[in-house]
CSV table of C-alpha atoms and ligand atoms in Angstrom, one decimal:
chain,number,residue,atom,x,y,z
E,1,MET,CA,15.2,18.1,-0.3
E,2,LEU,CA,16.1,16.7,2.8
E,3,LYS,CA,19.0,19.1,3.6
E,4,LYS,CA,16.4,21.9,3.5
E,5,MET,CA,14.2,20.4,5.8
E,6,PRO,CA,16.0,21.0,9.5
E,7,SER,CA,15.8,25.0,8.3
E,8,LEU,CA,12.4,25.1,8.2
E,9,SER,CA,10.9,27.1,11.1
E,10,LEU,CA,8.4,24.9,13.4
E,11,PHE,CA,5.8,27.0,11.4
E,12,ASP,CA,6.8,25.9,8.4
E,13,GLN,CA,7.1,22.3,9.3
E,14,THR,CA,3.9,21.9,11.1
E,15,ARG,CA,2.4,23.3,7.5
E,16,TYR,CA,4.6,20.9,5.7
E,17,ARG,CA,3.2,17.9,7.9
E,18,CYS,CA,-0.3,19.5,7.4
E,19,LEU,CA,0.0,19.4,3.7
E,20,PHE,CA,1.4,15.9,3.5
E,21,LEU,CA,-1.4,15.1,5.3
E,22,THR,CA,-3.6,16.5,2.8
E,23,ALA,CA,-2.3,15.1,0.1
E,24,VAL,CA,-2.1,11.6,0.9
E,25,LEU,CA,-6.0,11.9,2.3
E,26,LEU,CA,-6.7,11.6,-1.2
E,27,ALA,CA,-4.7,8.6,-2.0
E,28,PHE,CA,-7.3,6.1,-1.6
E,29,ALA,CA,-10.1,8.3,-2.6
E,30,PHE,CA,-11.2,5.0,-5.1
E,31,SER,CA,-10.7,1.2,-5.3
E,32,VAL,CA,-10.0,-0.1,-1.8
E,33,ALA,CA,-11.8,-3.5,-2.2
E,34,ALA,CA,-8.7,-5.4,-2.8
E,35,TRP,CA,-8.6,-8.6,-4.4
E,36,GLU,CA,-12.0,-9.1,-6.1
E,37,HIS,CA,-14.1,-12.0,-4.9
E,38,HIS,CA,-11.9,-13.4,-2.0
E,39,PRO,CA,-13.9,-17.3,-2.9
E,40,LEU,CA,-11.9,-17.2,-5.6
E,41,LEU,CA,-8.5,-17.5,-3.7
E,42,THR,CA,-10.2,-19.0,-0.4
E,43,GLU,CA,-11.9,-22.3,-2.3
E,44,PRO,CA,-8.7,-23.2,-3.6
E,45,VAL,CA,-6.9,-23.3,-0.4
E,46,LEU,CA,-9.3,-25.2,1.3
E,47,GLU,CA,-9.1,-27.5,-1.3
E,48,THR,CA,-5.8,-28.3,-0.9
E,49,ILE,CA,-6.2,-28.1,3.1
E,50,SER,CA,-9.2,-30.5,3.1
E,51,GLU,CA,-6.7,-33.1,3.1
E,52,THR,CA,-5.4,-32.8,5.8
E,53,GLU,CA,-7.1,-31.0,8.2
E,54,SER,CA,-10.9,-31.5,9.2
E,55,PHE,CA,-13.3,-29.9,7.7
E,56,THR,CA,-16.7,-30.7,9.4
E,57,PRO,CA,-20.0,-29.8,7.6
E,58,ALA,CA,-22.0,-27.6,10.2
E,59,ALA,CA,-25.9,-26.9,9.9
E,60,ALA,CA,-26.6,-22.8,9.8
E,61,VAL,CA,-28.0,-20.9,13.0
E,62,THR,CA,-28.6,-17.3,13.0
E,63,LEU,CA,-26.4,-14.8,14.2
E,64,GLU,CA,-29.1,-14.6,17.1
E,65,ASP,CA,-29.6,-17.4,18.0
E,66,PHE,CA,-25.8,-18.0,18.2
E,67,LEU,CA,-25.3,-14.7,19.9
E,68,SER,CA,-28.6,-15.5,22.7
E,69,ALA,CA,-26.8,-19.1,23.1
E,70,VAL,CA,-23.6,-17.9,24.1
E,71,GLU,CA,-24.6,-14.6,25.5
E,72,GLY,CA,-22.7,-15.0,28.8
E,73,PRO,CA,-19.4,-16.3,28.0
E,74,LEU,CA,-19.1,-14.4,25.2
E,75,ALA,CA,-19.4,-10.7,27.9
E,76,VAL,CA,-16.3,-12.6,29.1
E,77,PHE,CA,-15.2,-13.1,25.8
E,78,LEU,CA,-15.2,-9.5,24.2
E,79,ALA,CA,-13.6,-7.9,27.5
E,80,GLU,CA,-10.8,-10.4,27.3
E,81,GLU,CA,-10.1,-9.3,23.7
E,82,GLU,CA,-10.4,-5.6,24.1
E,83,ALA,CA,-7.9,-6.1,26.9
E,84,TRP,CA,-5.7,-7.8,24.4
E,85,ALA,CA,-6.2,-5.1,21.9
E,86,ARG,CA,-5.4,-2.9,24.1
E,87,GLU,CA,-2.2,-4.4,25.0
E,88,HIS,CA,-1.1,-5.8,22.0
E,89,LEU,CA,-1.8,-3.2,19.0
E,90,PRO,CA,0.4,0.3,18.4
E,91,TRP,CA,-2.6,2.5,17.9
E,92,TYR,CA,-5.2,0.7,19.1
E,93,ALA,CA,-8.2,2.9,19.7
E,94,PRO,CA,-9.8,1.6,22.5
E,95,CYS,CA,-13.2,0.5,22.8
E,96,PRO,CA,-15.2,3.0,24.5
E,97,GLU,CA,-17.1,1.3,27.8
E,98,GLU,CA,-20.5,2.5,27.2
E,99,LEU,CA,-20.4,-0.2,23.6
E,100,ASP,CA,-18.6,-3.1,26.0
E,101,PHE,CA,-21.5,-6.4,25.5
E,102,VAL,CA,-23.1,-6.8,28.6
E,103,ALA,CA,-25.4,-9.8,29.0
E,104,THR,CA,-28.8,-9.0,29.6
E,105,GLY,CA,-30.6,-11.8,28.0
E,106,ASN,CA,-32.9,-9.6,25.9
E,107,PRO,CA,-33.2,-11.5,22.2
E,108,ASP,CA,-34.4,-8.5,20.9
E,109,ASP,CA,-31.3,-6.5,20.6
E,110,ILE,CA,-28.5,-8.8,20.7
E,111,ARG,CA,-27.2,-8.2,17.0
E,112,ALA,CA,-27.2,-4.6,18.0
E,113,ARG,CA,-25.5,-5.2,21.2
E,114,PHE,CA,-22.8,-7.5,19.7
E,115,PHE,CA,-22.2,-5.6,16.3
E,116,GLN,CA,-21.4,-2.0,18.4
E,117,ALA,CA,-19.1,-4.4,20.9
E,118,ILE,CA,-17.2,-5.3,17.8
E,119,ARG,CA,-17.4,-2.0,16.2
E,120,ILE,CA,-18.8,-3.1,12.8
E,121,ASN,CA,-21.4,-0.9,10.8
E,122,PRO,CA,-25.0,-1.7,12.8
E,123,ASN,CA,-26.5,-2.3,9.1
E,124,THR,CA,-24.7,-5.4,8.6
E,125,LYS,CA,-26.4,-8.1,7.2
E,126,THR,CA,-26.1,-11.9,8.2
E,127,PRO,CA,-28.5,-13.7,6.1
E,128,LEU,CA,-27.9,-17.6,6.0
E,129,TYR,CA,-26.4,-18.3,2.7
E,130,PHE,CA,-23.8,-19.7,0.5
E,131,SER,CA,-22.6,-18.5,-3.4
E,132,VAL,CA,-21.7,-20.1,-6.3
E,133,LEU,CA,-20.1,-18.9,-9.7
E,134,SER,CA,-23.1,-17.6,-11.5
E,135,GLY,CA,-24.5,-20.6,-14.2
E,136,ASN,CA,-24.6,-23.3,-11.9
E,137,ASP,CA,-28.1,-24.0,-11.8
E,138,ILE,CA,-29.4,-24.9,-8.8
E,139,GLN,CA,-32.4,-26.9,-8.4
E,140,GLY,CA,-34.5,-25.5,-6.1
E,141,ALA,CA,-32.6,-22.8,-4.9
E,142,THR,CA,-33.9,-19.2,-4.1
E,143,LEU,CA,-31.4,-16.5,-4.7
E,144,LEU,CA,-30.6,-13.7,-2.2
E,145,SER,CA,-30.9,-10.2,-4.3
E,146,PRO,CA,-27.5,-8.3,-3.6
E,147,GLU,CA,-29.6,-6.1,-1.0
E,148,GLU,CA,-30.1,-8.6,1.1
E,149,PHE,CA,-26.6,-9.3,2.0
E,150,THR,CA,-24.4,-6.4,1.4
E,151,LEU,CA,-24.5,-2.4,1.9
E,152,PHE,CA,-22.7,-2.1,-1.8
E,153,PRO,CA,-26.1,-3.0,-4.1
E,154,ASP,CA,-23.8,-2.4,-7.7
E,155,ALA,CA,-20.4,-3.9,-7.3
E,156,ALA,CA,-19.9,-5.1,-10.5
E,157,ALA,CA,-18.1,-8.2,-9.3
E,158,LEU,CA,-21.2,-9.5,-8.0
E,159,GLU,CA,-22.9,-10.4,-11.4
E,160,SER,CA,-20.6,-13.1,-11.6
E,161,PHE,CA,-21.9,-15.2,-8.7
E,162,ASP,CA,-25.5,-16.2,-7.4
E,163,PHE,CA,-26.0,-16.2,-3.8
E,164,VAL,CA,-28.2,-19.1,-2.7
E,165,SER,CA,-30.7,-18.3,0.6
E,166,LEU,CA,-30.5,-21.2,2.9
E,167,LEU,CA,-32.9,-21.7,5.7
E,168,PRO,CA,-31.7,-22.5,9.2
E,169,GLY,CA,-30.8,-26.2,10.0
E,170,GLY,CA,-29.7,-26.4,6.7
E,171,VAL,CA,-26.7,-28.0,6.2
E,172,LEU,CA,-23.4,-27.2,4.3
E,173,ASN,CA,-19.7,-28.0,3.9
E,174,ALA,CA,-17.3,-26.2,5.8
E,175,GLN,CA,-15.2,-25.2,3.3
E,176,ASP,CA,-18.7,-23.3,1.6
E,177,ILE,CA,-19.1,-21.7,4.5
E,178,ILE,CA,-15.5,-19.9,5.1
E,179,ALA,CA,-15.4,-19.4,1.0
E,180,THR,CA,-18.3,-17.5,1.1
E,181,ALA,CA,-17.8,-15.3,4.3
E,182,SER,CA,-14.2,-14.6,2.9
E,183,ASN,CA,-16.0,-12.0,1.1
E,184,GLU,CA,-18.4,-10.6,3.2
E,185,PRO,CA,-15.9,-7.7,5.0
E,186,ASP,CA,-16.2,-6.0,1.7
E,187,TYR,CA,-20.0,-5.7,1.7
E,188,GLY,CA,-19.8,-2.8,4.0
E,189,MET,CA,-19.1,-4.0,8.0
E,190,ASP,CA,-16.1,-1.4,7.9
E,191,THR,CA,-17.7,1.4,6.2
E,192,GLY,CA,-18.4,4.6,8.5
E,193,LEU,CA,-16.7,3.8,11.6
E,194,PHE,CA,-14.9,7.4,11.5
E,195,GLU,CA,-16.1,10.4,13.4
E,196,ASP,CA,-16.2,12.1,10.1
E,197,ASN,CA,-18.2,9.5,8.1
E,198,ASP,CA,-21.2,11.6,9.0
E,199,THR,CA,-23.0,8.7,11.1
E,200,ASP,CA,-24.4,8.4,14.6
E,201,PHE,CA,-22.3,5.2,15.1
E,202,GLY,CA,-19.0,6.6,14.0
E,203,ARG,CA,-19.5,9.4,16.2
E,204,ARG,CA,-19.9,6.8,19.0
E,205,TYR,CA,-17.2,4.1,18.4
E,206,GLY,CA,-14.4,6.0,19.1
E,207,PHE,CA,-12.0,5.5,16.7
E,208,GLY,CA,-11.3,9.2,16.0
E,209,LEU,CA,-11.0,10.9,12.6
E,210,GLN,CA,-10.1,8.4,9.3
E,211,PRO,CA,-6.8,8.6,8.9
E,212,PHE,CA,-6.4,8.8,5.1
E,213,GLY,CA,-9.1,8.2,2.2
E,214,ASN,CA,-11.9,10.5,1.7
E,215,PRO,CA,-14.1,10.4,4.6
E,216,GLY,CA,-17.1,11.4,2.1
E,217,LEU,CA,-17.2,8.2,0.5
E,218,ASP,CA,-18.6,5.4,1.5
E,219,TYR,CA,-17.0,2.4,0.2
E,220,GLY,CA,-13.3,4.7,1.1
E,221,SER,CA,-13.8,4.5,4.8
E,222,GLN,CA,-13.5,1.2,4.9
E,223,ALA,CA,-9.9,1.6,3.6
E,224,PRO,CA,-7.9,1.4,7.2
E,225,PHE,CA,-9.2,-1.4,8.3
E,226,HIS,CA,-8.5,-3.6,5.0
E,227,MET,CA,-4.9,-2.0,4.3
E,228,GLY,CA,-2.1,-2.3,6.6
E,229,PHE,CA,1.1,-0.2,6.0
E,230,TYR,CA,3.5,-1.5,8.2
E,231,HIS,CA,6.6,-1.2,6.4
E,232,GLU,CA,6.8,2.1,4.8
E,233,SER,CA,10.4,4.2,5.3
E,234,PRO,CA,11.0,5.8,8.8
E,235,LEU,CA,11.2,9.4,6.5
E,236,VAL,CA,7.4,8.4,5.4
E,237,PHE,CA,6.4,7.6,8.8
E,238,LEU,CA,8.3,10.7,10.0
E,239,PHE,CA,5.9,12.8,8.2
E,240,ALA,CA,2.9,11.3,7.9
E,241,PRO,CA,2.0,9.1,11.5
E,242,PHE,CA,-1.3,8.5,10.5
E,243,LEU,CA,-0.5,6.0,8.0
E,244,LYS,CA,0.1,3.9,10.9
E,245,ARG,CA,-3.3,4.1,12.0
E,246,THR,CA,-4.6,0.8,10.2
E,247,TYR,CA,-6.7,-1.9,11.6
E,248,PRO,CA,-6.7,-5.5,9.6
E,249,GLU,CA,-4.5,-6.8,12.9
E,250,TYR,CA,-7.7,-6.2,15.1
E,251,ARG,CA,-10.7,-7.7,13.5
E,252,ILE,CA,-7.9,-10.8,12.1
E,253,HIS,CA,-7.4,-11.3,15.6
E,254,LEU,CA,-11.2,-10.8,16.7
E,255,PHE,CA,-12.4,-12.7,14.0
E,256,LYS,CA,-10.0,-15.5,14.7
E,257,ARG,CA,-10.2,-15.8,17.9
E,258,LEU,CA,-14.3,-15.5,17.5
E,259,SER,CA,-14.1,-18.3,15.5
E,260,GLU,CA,-12.4,-20.0,18.5
E,261,PHE,CA,-15.0,-19.0,21.0
E,262,ALA,CA,-17.3,-20.2,18.6
E,263,PHE,CA,-16.0,-23.5,18.1
E,264,GLU,CA,-15.3,-23.9,22.2
E,265,ASN,CA,-18.7,-23.5,22.3
E,266,ASP,CA,-20.1,-26.5,19.6
E,267,HIS,CA,-21.1,-23.8,17.3
E,268,ASP,CA,-19.7,-25.0,13.9
E,269,TYR,CA,-21.3,-22.6,12.1
E,270,TRP,CA,-20.1,-19.7,13.0
E,271,GLY,CA,-16.8,-20.9,13.9
E,272,TRP,CA,-16.3,-21.2,10.3
E,273,ARG,CA,-18.4,-18.3,9.3
E,274,PHE,CA,-16.1,-16.3,11.4
E,275,MET,CA,-12.8,-17.9,10.3
E,276,GLY,CA,-13.6,-16.6,6.7
E,277,TRP,CA,-14.4,-13.5,7.9
E,278,GLY,CA,-11.0,-13.0,9.5
E,279,LEU,CA,-9.1,-14.7,6.1
E,280,HIS,CA,-10.8,-12.0,4.3
E,281,TYR,CA,-8.2,-9.4,5.9
E,282,LEU,CA,-5.1,-12.1,5.4
E,283,ALA,CA,-5.8,-11.9,2.0
E,284,ASP,CA,-6.3,-8.1,1.8
E,285,LEU,CA,-2.9,-7.8,3.2
E,286,SER,CA,-1.0,-9.9,0.3
E,287,MET,CA,-1.8,-7.8,-2.2
E,288,PRO,CA,0.9,-5.2,-2.4
E,289,TYR,CA,-1.2,-2.3,-3.1
E,290,HIS,CA,-2.6,-2.6,0.1
E,291,THR,CA,0.7,-2.8,2.3
E,292,THR,CA,2.1,-0.1,0.2
E,293,VAL,CA,1.5,3.7,-0.1
E,294,LEU,CA,2.6,4.5,-3.2
E,295,PRO,CA,4.2,1.4,-5.3
E,296,GLY,CA,7.0,2.2,-7.1
E,297,TYR,CA,7.7,5.9,-5.7
E,298,SER,CA,10.6,5.6,-3.1
E,299,ALA,CA,10.6,7.6,-0.1
E,300,LEU,CA,12.6,10.4,-1.4
E,301,ARG,CA,10.7,10.6,-4.2
E,302,MET,CA,7.2,10.7,-2.1
E,303,LEU,CA,8.9,13.7,-0.2
E,304,TRP,CA,9.8,15.4,-3.0
E,305,ILE,CA,6.9,15.5,-4.7
E,306,ASN,CA,4.5,16.6,-1.7
E,307,PHE,CA,7.7,19.5,-1.1
E,308,LEU,CA,6.5,20.9,-5.2
E,309,ASP,CA,3.1,20.9,-3.6
E,310,ILE,CA,3.5,22.7,-0.6
E,311,LEU,CA,5.6,25.2,-3.1
E,312,GLY,CA,2.5,25.1,-5.4
E,313,ILE,CA,3.2,22.5,-7.8
E,314,SER,CA,0.3,20.0,-7.0
E,315,THR,CA,0.4,18.5,-9.9
E,316,PRO,CA,2.9,15.9,-9.5
E,317,VAL,CA,1.1,14.6,-6.1
E,318,ASP,CA,-2.1,14.6,-7.8
E,319,ASN,CA,-0.7,12.6,-10.8
E,320,ALA,CA,0.8,10.2,-8.7
E,321,LEU,CA,-2.3,9.3,-6.6
E,322,GLN,CA,-4.4,9.4,-9.8
E,323,LEU,CA,-1.9,6.6,-11.2
E,324,VAL,CA,-1.6,4.6,-8.1
E,325,SER,CA,-5.5,4.4,-8.1
E,326,ASN,CA,-5.4,3.8,-11.8
E,327,ARG,CA,-3.2,0.7,-11.4
E,328,HIS,CA,-4.5,-0.5,-8.0
E,329,MET,CA,-7.7,-0.9,-9.7
E,330,ALA,CA,-5.9,-2.2,-13.4
E,331,ILE,CA,-4.5,-5.6,-11.7
E,332,GLU,CA,-7.5,-6.2,-9.7
E,333,THR,CA,-9.9,-6.2,-12.8
E,334,TYR,CA,-7.4,-8.5,-14.5
E,335,GLN,CA,-7.2,-10.8,-11.7
E,336,ARG,CA,-10.8,-11.2,-11.4
E,337,ILE,CA,-11.3,-12.2,-15.2
E,338,VAL,CA,-8.2,-14.3,-15.6
E,339,MET,CA,-9.6,-16.1,-12.7
E,340,GLU,CA,-13.4,-16.3,-13.2
E,341,ARG,CA,-11.9,-17.3,-17.0
E,342,ALA,CA,-9.8,-20.1,-15.6
E,343,LEU,CA,-12.3,-21.3,-13.1
E,344,ARG,CA,-15.6,-21.3,-16.3
E,345,GLU,CA,-13.3,-22.5,-18.9
E,346,GLY,CA,-11.2,-25.3,-16.5
E,347,SER,CA,-8.1,-24.3,-18.1
E,348,GLY,CA,-6.5,-23.4,-14.5
E,349,CYS,CA,-3.8,-20.8,-14.5
E,350,ALA,CA,-0.6,-20.1,-12.6
E,351,ILE,CA,-2.8,-18.1,-10.2
E,352,PHE,CA,-4.6,-21.0,-9.2
E,353,ASP,CA,-1.4,-23.2,-9.1
E,354,ALA,CA,0.0,-21.1,-6.0
E,355,LEU,CA,-3.0,-21.4,-4.4
E,356,ASN,CA,-3.9,-25.1,-4.8
E,357,ALA,CA,-0.1,-26.3,-3.6
E,358,ASP,CA,0.7,-28.1,-0.6
E,359,TYR,CA,2.7,-25.6,1.3
E,360,ASP,CA,4.4,-26.4,4.7
E,361,ALA,CA,2.6,-23.9,6.3
E,362,PRO,CA,4.9,-21.8,9.6
E,363,ALA,CA,3.7,-22.1,12.3
E,364,TYR,CA,1.0,-19.1,13.3
E,365,ASP,CA,1.4,-16.1,15.8
E,366,ASP,CA,-0.5,-13.0,15.8
E,367,ASN,CA,2.9,-11.1,14.6
E,368,LEU,CA,2.6,-13.2,11.6
E,369,PRO,CA,0.3,-10.9,9.7
E,370,ARG,CA,2.3,-8.0,10.0
E,371,GLN,CA,5.9,-9.3,9.9
E,372,VAL,CA,5.2,-11.9,7.4
E,373,LEU,CA,2.6,-11.4,5.2
E,374,ALA,CA,2.5,-7.7,5.0
E,375,ASN,CA,6.2,-7.2,4.9
E,376,ALA,CA,6.2,-9.7,1.9
E,377,SER,CA,3.5,-8.2,0.3
E,378,ASN,CA,5.1,-5.0,0.3
E,379,GLN,CA,8.5,-6.6,-0.8
E,380,LEU,CA,6.6,-7.1,-3.8
E,381,ALA,CA,4.9,-4.1,-4.9
E,382,ARG,CA,7.7,-2.6,-7.0
E,383,GLN,CA,7.8,-5.1,-9.2
E,384,MET,CA,4.1,-5.6,-9.9
E,385,ASN,CA,4.0,-1.8,-10.9
E,386,ARG,CA,7.0,-2.0,-12.9
E,387,THR,CA,5.2,-5.2,-14.8
E,388,LEU,CA,1.8,-3.9,-15.1
E,389,VAL,CA,3.4,-0.4,-16.4
E,390,LYS,CA,5.0,-2.4,-19.2
E,391,TYR,CA,2.4,-4.5,-20.4
E,392,MET,CA,-1.1,-2.8,-19.2
E,393,PRO,CA,-2.5,-0.4,-21.7
E,394,TYR,CA,-1.2,3.3,-21.5
E,395,ASP,CA,-4.3,4.7,-21.1
E,396,PHE,CA,-5.1,2.6,-18.1
E,397,VAL,CA,-1.8,2.4,-15.9
E,398,SER,CA,0.1,6.2,-17.2
E,399,ASN,CA,-2.5,8.4,-18.0
E,400,PRO,CA,-2.9,10.3,-15.2
E,401,ALA,CA,-5.0,12.9,-16.6
E,402,LEU,CA,-8.1,9.6,-16.9
E,403,GLU,CA,-10.1,8.2,-14.2
E,404,LEU,CA,-9.9,4.4,-14.8
E,405,GLY,CA,-13.2,3.4,-13.4
E,406,GLU,CA,-15.0,6.7,-15.9
E,407,ILE,CA,-13.3,4.8,-18.7
E,408,GLU,CA,-14.3,2.3,-21.2
E,409,GLY,CA,-13.0,-0.9,-22.2
E,410,LEU,CA,-11.6,-2.0,-18.4
E,411,GLU,CA,-12.9,-5.4,-19.1
E,412,ASN,CA,-11.1,-5.8,-21.9
E,413,ILE,CA,-7.6,-5.5,-20.1
E,414,VAL,CA,-6.6,-9.2,-20.7
E,415,GLU,CA,-7.7,-9.7,-24.6
E,416,MET,CA,-5.7,-5.5,-25.1
E,417,VAL,CA,-2.3,-6.9,-23.2
E,418,ALA,CA,-2.3,-10.0,-25.2
E,419,GLU,CA,-2.7,-8.0,-28.5
E,420,SER,CA,0.1,-5.6,-27.5
E,421,HIS,CA,2.8,-7.6,-25.9
E,422,GLY,CA,2.0,-11.2,-26.7
E,423,VAL,CA,1.0,-14.3,-24.5
E,424,GLN,CA,4.4,-14.1,-22.6
E,425,ALA,CA,3.3,-10.7,-20.8
E,426,LEU,CA,-0.3,-12.6,-19.7
E,427,GLU,CA,2.2,-15.2,-18.5
E,428,GLU,CA,4.4,-12.4,-16.3
E,429,LEU,CA,1.2,-10.4,-15.1
E,430,ASP,CA,0.0,-13.8,-13.6
E,431,ALA,CA,3.0,-14.6,-12.3
E,432,LEU,CA,3.6,-11.7,-10.1
E,433,LEU,CA,0.0,-12.4,-8.8
E,434,ALA,CA,0.7,-15.7,-8.0
E,435,ASP,CA,3.3,-14.5,-6.2
E,436,ALA,CA,1.7,-12.3,-4.1
E,437,LEU,CA,-1.4,-14.9,-3.8
E,438,GLU,CA,0.7,-17.7,-2.7
E,439,LEU,CA,1.5,-15.6,0.4
E,440,PHE,CA,-2.0,-15.9,1.2
E,441,ALA,CA,-2.1,-19.6,0.8
E,442,HIS,CA,1.0,-19.9,2.6
E,443,TYR,CA,0.1,-17.9,6.0
E,444,GLY,CA,-3.8,-18.4,5.5
E,445,ARG,CA,-2.8,-22.0,5.9
E,446,SER,CA,-1.2,-21.5,9.0
E,447,TYR,CA,-4.5,-19.3,10.3
E,448,ILE,CA,-6.7,-22.5,9.3
E,449,ALA,CA,-4.4,-25.0,10.6
E,450,ASP,CA,-3.9,-22.4,14.5
E,451,ILE,CA,-8.0,-22.7,14.5
E,452,ILE,CA,-8.7,-26.4,13.9
E,453,SER,CA,-6.0,-27.4,16.1
E,454,LYS,CA,-7.8,-25.7,19.0
E,455,ARG,CA,-11.2,-27.6,18.1
R,1,LIG,ZN1,-11.2,-6.1,1.7
């Protein structure tokens, strides 16, 4: 196939690129949440680090009060942050000048001014609260309903947790603030930000057209902020350069620096909370399905099925996209069930062992998320794909005629694997997840230690 390519006319080449784009556009129509419920991952990491780092409790402060207290320095800080992103991030879409944060002293619109300057969904909720596994009866607790903290109230994973409301001034452990916050980027702040998402802010934010994923799906529009395809073959990038337009590094740097800025200004509550926001994207990059376009498909195979698509044979591409989407959802559901059960039963598991281990974390630098973390996670993709295909139910991961989100029985996935392949299959799957999450434990620790060292 490759030999044929140079003989394509310019028209054909353009058509080829466009068609490849069309095909991959569909790739992320489903399941882009990555690890299900990040506090499950964040808590054990914090628990270990707390033995050596100083996590101090903090009194909750509303976002508006925090912003008003630091308004002047914040304007300077955000201008510096924009300059950093323009200088250091390839493919960065600069923030339009009219969105710049200007210190006007008006508390009524300070939240909106901040959200537009950091270009998140203006409807993002930031109540004062913390999340715990459901079933812990907390005396006198007022629980938040999902509508009060997320733009996606129907997410299945939310049912396993309670969201406990807090009044301003209520004191929380740093670990609770960080772990709770580490799920917040999945509550809709990165949705609707592109020009073709049919939102007024998407048209103003300057991110252009959504590079991949279905722009019509609310949840899908966050994919380019939570996925980082930095280590695909040059061949894939040649035909799909838009895959480089991802933004997790932008978010990680912004939230890490905001955390440091809050600490510098003696606002520890927001220091811990922004730290949690940044940790979310580091965890996402440890997920092989978030750093690899089509796990299990070589570059040549990807180009081949795309070539067939151009010839009018679209089934191989459609099947590949559906299978990858189903496998992505299957492994994340499995992860949530295994971790939640281990926690409820106090039984422990390999995944928690990996998150809990006392790693010697390397020094953090801003290239680490891309060059080290995403690279290592990308290298796990092939094996993860092979193992889940071997052990998970055929209909869940190998039948492209089915959309996994629509079929019954997904919640029984652990039992189904055990029944058909025995305990050893569970151990192998757990070990794979442990390998991926060990990356988060390792480099998440670097990130946390770096912020704390500057306090
Ligand atoms: Zn995410």
